[in-house]
Short mmCIF file of C-alpha atoms and ligand atoms in Angstrom, two decimals:
data_model
loop_
_atom_site.label_atom_id
_atom_site.label_comp_id
_atom_site.label_asym_id
_atom_site.label_seq_id
_atom_site.Cartn_x
_atom_site.Cartn_y
_atom_site.Cartn_z
CA MET N 72 86.35 98.30 129.02
CA ASN N 73 83.72 97.23 126.56
CA SER N 74 83.16 100.58 124.93
CA ILE N 75 83.76 100.32 121.23
CA THR N 76 86.13 102.43 119.18
CA THR N 77 85.58 103.02 115.50
CA TRP N 78 88.15 103.81 112.87
CA GLN N 79 87.72 103.97 109.13
CA SER N 80 89.76 104.06 105.98
CA THR N 81 89.29 103.80 102.23
CA THR N 82 91.57 101.77 100.00
CA HIS N 83 91.74 102.33 96.25
CA ASP N 84 93.18 99.00 95.11
CA PRO N 85 93.68 95.46 96.45
CA VAL N 86 97.35 96.07 97.24
CA SER N 87 96.43 98.89 99.63
CA THR N 88 93.94 96.64 101.39
CA GLU N 89 96.65 94.02 101.78
CA LYS N 90 99.14 96.58 103.11
CA LEU N 91 96.65 97.83 105.68
CA ALA N 92 96.01 94.26 106.79
CA GLU N 93 99.73 93.55 106.90
CA LYS N 94 100.23 96.33 109.45
CA ILE N 95 97.50 94.86 111.61
CA GLY N 96 99.04 91.41 111.24
CA GLN N 97 102.33 92.78 112.58
CA ASN N 98 100.54 94.02 115.71
CA LEU N 99 98.93 90.71 116.61
CA THR N 100 100.17 88.83 119.65
CA GLY N 101 97.92 85.74 119.57
CA GLY N 102 94.40 84.99 120.75
CA GLU N 103 92.76 87.74 118.68
CA VAL N 104 89.51 87.20 116.79
CA ILE N 105 88.86 89.23 113.63
CA GLU N 106 85.48 89.16 111.93
CA LEU N 107 85.25 90.33 108.31
CA VAL N 108 81.90 91.50 106.98
CA SER N 109 81.01 92.34 103.37
CA ASP N 110 79.19 91.19 100.28
CA LEU N 111 80.92 88.77 97.93
CA GLY N 112 83.95 90.45 96.38
CA GLY N 113 84.15 93.00 99.17
CA GLY N 114 87.80 92.26 99.84
CA LYS N 115 87.70 89.96 102.88
CA THR N 116 89.99 87.27 101.50
CA THR N 117 92.29 89.93 100.08
CA PHE N 118 92.55 91.35 103.60
CA VAL N 119 93.41 87.91 105.02
CA ARG N 120 96.29 87.69 102.51
CA GLY N 121 97.80 90.82 104.05
CA LEU N 122 97.19 89.59 107.59
CA ALA N 123 99.06 86.36 106.84
CA ARG N 124 101.96 88.32 105.38
CA GLY N 125 102.05 90.56 108.44
CA LEU N 126 102.34 87.45 110.60
CA GLY N 127 105.35 86.41 108.54
CA SER N 128 103.61 83.60 106.68
CA MET N 129 104.69 82.57 103.19
CA ASP N 130 101.66 80.30 102.83
CA HIS N 131 99.25 80.70 99.94
CA VAL N 132 96.00 82.33 101.07
CA SER N 133 92.81 81.42 99.25
CA SER N 134 89.14 81.41 100.00
CA PRO N 135 88.34 78.40 102.17
CA THR N 136 84.73 78.50 101.01
CA PHE N 137 84.59 74.80 100.15
CA LYS N 138 86.73 73.56 103.03
CA ILE N 139 85.31 75.94 105.68
CA SER N 140 88.77 76.59 107.12
CA ASN N 141 92.44 76.99 106.20
CA GLU N 142 95.44 77.52 108.41
CA TYR N 143 98.60 79.43 107.65
CA GLN N 144 101.81 79.23 109.64
CA GLY N 145 103.28 82.59 110.57
CA GLN N 146 106.64 83.23 112.18
CA HIS N 147 105.32 83.00 115.74
CA LEU N 148 101.58 82.58 115.36
CA GLN N 149 99.19 80.44 113.36
CA LEU N 150 96.41 82.10 111.41
CA ASN N 151 93.12 80.18 111.27
CA HIS N 152 90.99 81.37 108.39
CA PHE N 153 87.32 80.35 108.45
CA ASP N 154 84.67 81.08 105.83
CA LEU N 155 81.15 79.97 106.79
CA TYR N 156 79.49 81.05 103.53
CA ARG N 157 78.48 77.51 102.53
CA LEU N 158 77.72 76.25 106.01
CA GLY N 159 74.07 75.25 106.38
CA GLU N 160 74.01 75.05 110.14
CA ALA N 161 76.46 76.14 112.77
CA GLY N 162 76.42 73.08 115.07
CA VAL N 163 79.40 71.28 113.61
CA ILE N 164 81.62 74.31 113.59
CA TYR N 165 81.11 75.48 117.19
CA ASN N 166 83.66 73.08 118.66
CA GLU N 167 86.23 73.83 116.01
CA LEU N 168 85.88 77.55 116.57
CA ALA N 169 86.04 77.17 120.35
CA GLU N 170 89.27 75.16 120.06
CA VAL N 171 90.90 77.75 117.85
CA ILE N 172 89.75 80.67 120.00
CA ASP N 173 91.27 79.03 123.08
CA GLN N 174 94.77 78.82 121.65
CA PRO N 175 97.07 81.63 122.70
CA HIS N 176 99.36 81.18 119.69
CA SER N 177 96.56 81.34 117.12
CA VAL N 178 94.65 84.16 115.53
CA LEU N 179 91.16 83.56 114.17
CA VAL N 180 89.93 85.47 111.13
CA ILE N 181 86.43 84.64 109.96
CA GLU N 182 84.33 85.49 106.90
CA TRP N 183 80.52 85.13 106.87
CA ALA N 184 80.40 84.55 110.63
CA ASP N 185 76.72 85.37 111.09
CA ILE N 186 75.59 81.79 111.47
CA ALA N 187 78.07 81.22 114.34
CA LYS N 188 78.11 84.66 115.91
CA ASN N 189 77.41 83.22 119.37
CA ALA N 190 80.68 81.29 119.21
CA LEU N 191 82.72 84.49 118.87
CA PRO N 192 83.99 86.49 121.84
CA ILE N 193 82.53 89.95 122.34
CA GLU N 194 86.10 91.26 122.49
CA ARG N 195 86.87 91.05 118.80
CA LEU N 196 87.82 93.30 115.93
CA THR N 197 85.02 93.59 113.39
CA ILE N 198 85.83 95.06 109.98
CA THR N 199 83.03 95.94 107.58
CA PHE N 200 83.94 96.46 103.92
CA THR N 201 81.76 98.46 101.57
CA GLN N 202 82.51 98.61 97.87
CA THR N 203 82.28 102.22 96.76
CA ASN N 204 83.44 101.64 93.21
CA LYS N 205 85.22 98.90 91.27
CA GLN N 206 88.59 99.49 92.94
CA ALA N 207 87.61 101.28 96.14
CA ARG N 208 86.61 99.79 99.45
CA HIS N 209 85.49 101.65 102.57
CA LEU N 210 86.66 99.80 105.68
CA GLN N 211 85.09 100.38 109.09
CA PHE N 212 86.81 98.97 112.17
CA HIS N 213 85.00 98.34 115.45
CA TYR N 214 86.94 97.12 118.47
CA PRO N 215 87.01 97.36 122.26
CA HIS N 216 89.80 99.30 124.00
CA SER N 217 91.39 96.00 124.98
CA LEU N 218 92.33 95.67 121.29
CA ASP N 219 93.72 99.19 120.84
CA TYR N 220 97.21 97.69 120.35
CA VAL N 221 96.01 95.87 117.22
CA MET N 222 95.43 99.25 115.53
CA LYS N 223 98.79 100.69 116.54
CA GLY N 224 100.33 102.79 113.77
CA LEU N 225 97.03 103.10 111.94
CA ASN N 226 95.00 105.63 113.87
P1 ADP V 234 85.58 88.47 99.47
O1 ADP V 234 86.46 87.52 100.21
O2 ADP V 234 84.99 89.54 100.35
O3 ADP V 234 84.51 87.78 98.65
P2 ADP V 234 87.90 88.87 97.75
O4 ADP V 234 89.02 89.44 98.54
O5 ADP V 234 87.92 87.40 97.46
O6 ADP V 234 86.49 89.28 98.45
O7 ADP V 234 87.77 89.63 96.36
C1 ADP V 234 87.87 91.00 96.26
C2 ADP V 234 87.99 91.33 94.79
O8 ADP V 234 87.91 92.73 94.59
C3 ADP V 234 89.34 90.87 94.24
O9 ADP V 234 89.18 90.46 92.92
C4 ADP V 234 90.17 92.16 94.33
O10 ADP V 234 91.22 92.17 93.38
C5 ADP V 234 89.12 93.21 94.01
N1 ADP V 234 89.40 94.53 94.57
C6 ADP V 234 89.34 95.70 93.87
N2 ADP V 234 89.62 96.75 94.64
C7 ADP V 234 89.89 96.27 95.87
C8 ADP V 234 90.25 96.88 97.10
N3 ADP V 234 90.39 98.23 97.23
N4 ADP V 234 90.43 96.08 98.17
C9 ADP V 234 90.27 94.75 98.06
N5 ADP V 234 89.93 94.09 96.94
C10 ADP V 234 89.74 94.85 95.82
MG1 MG V 235 86.28 85.48 100.71
#
């Protein structure tokens, strides 16, 4: 059950990254945790924009770097967008994350999660972005079989 599946894809512009994320957003049913890993400018927030659209949200998606978290209302689910880049220590955020993770009608997507990794469930989708040139990003997806449905239509 815990064995990990890997899938990968390269996008050649931001719109393609958003479209890929939008498909994943359409597959979400609530309770999922998605961790986004990359350097600054890797495309994490761009990906979240597509996720929100896939969930049917019209809300504006921006980097929550200074606020730590944003929430967007989708058609059926809420998307909780965390960015821990500026967070000095994880203590204060543990409870907030735990609350969000426990809600069946919410999806958690998190940038710069390293500092609070222990708060995340093992059963999560991790996407690692690598910039291969100015407009290209290599995306690697790691997820347990329990999340196969999230990748439906992609692999
Ligand atoms: P992060 O949240 O990882 O810091 P952002 O999504 O905020 O990254 O920024 C990514 C930047 O890279 C944006 O300016 C975006 O337009 C640009 N970009 C260029 N090519 C791509 C691509 N293929 N996928 C995503 N973003 C891209
Ligand atoms: Mg970002």
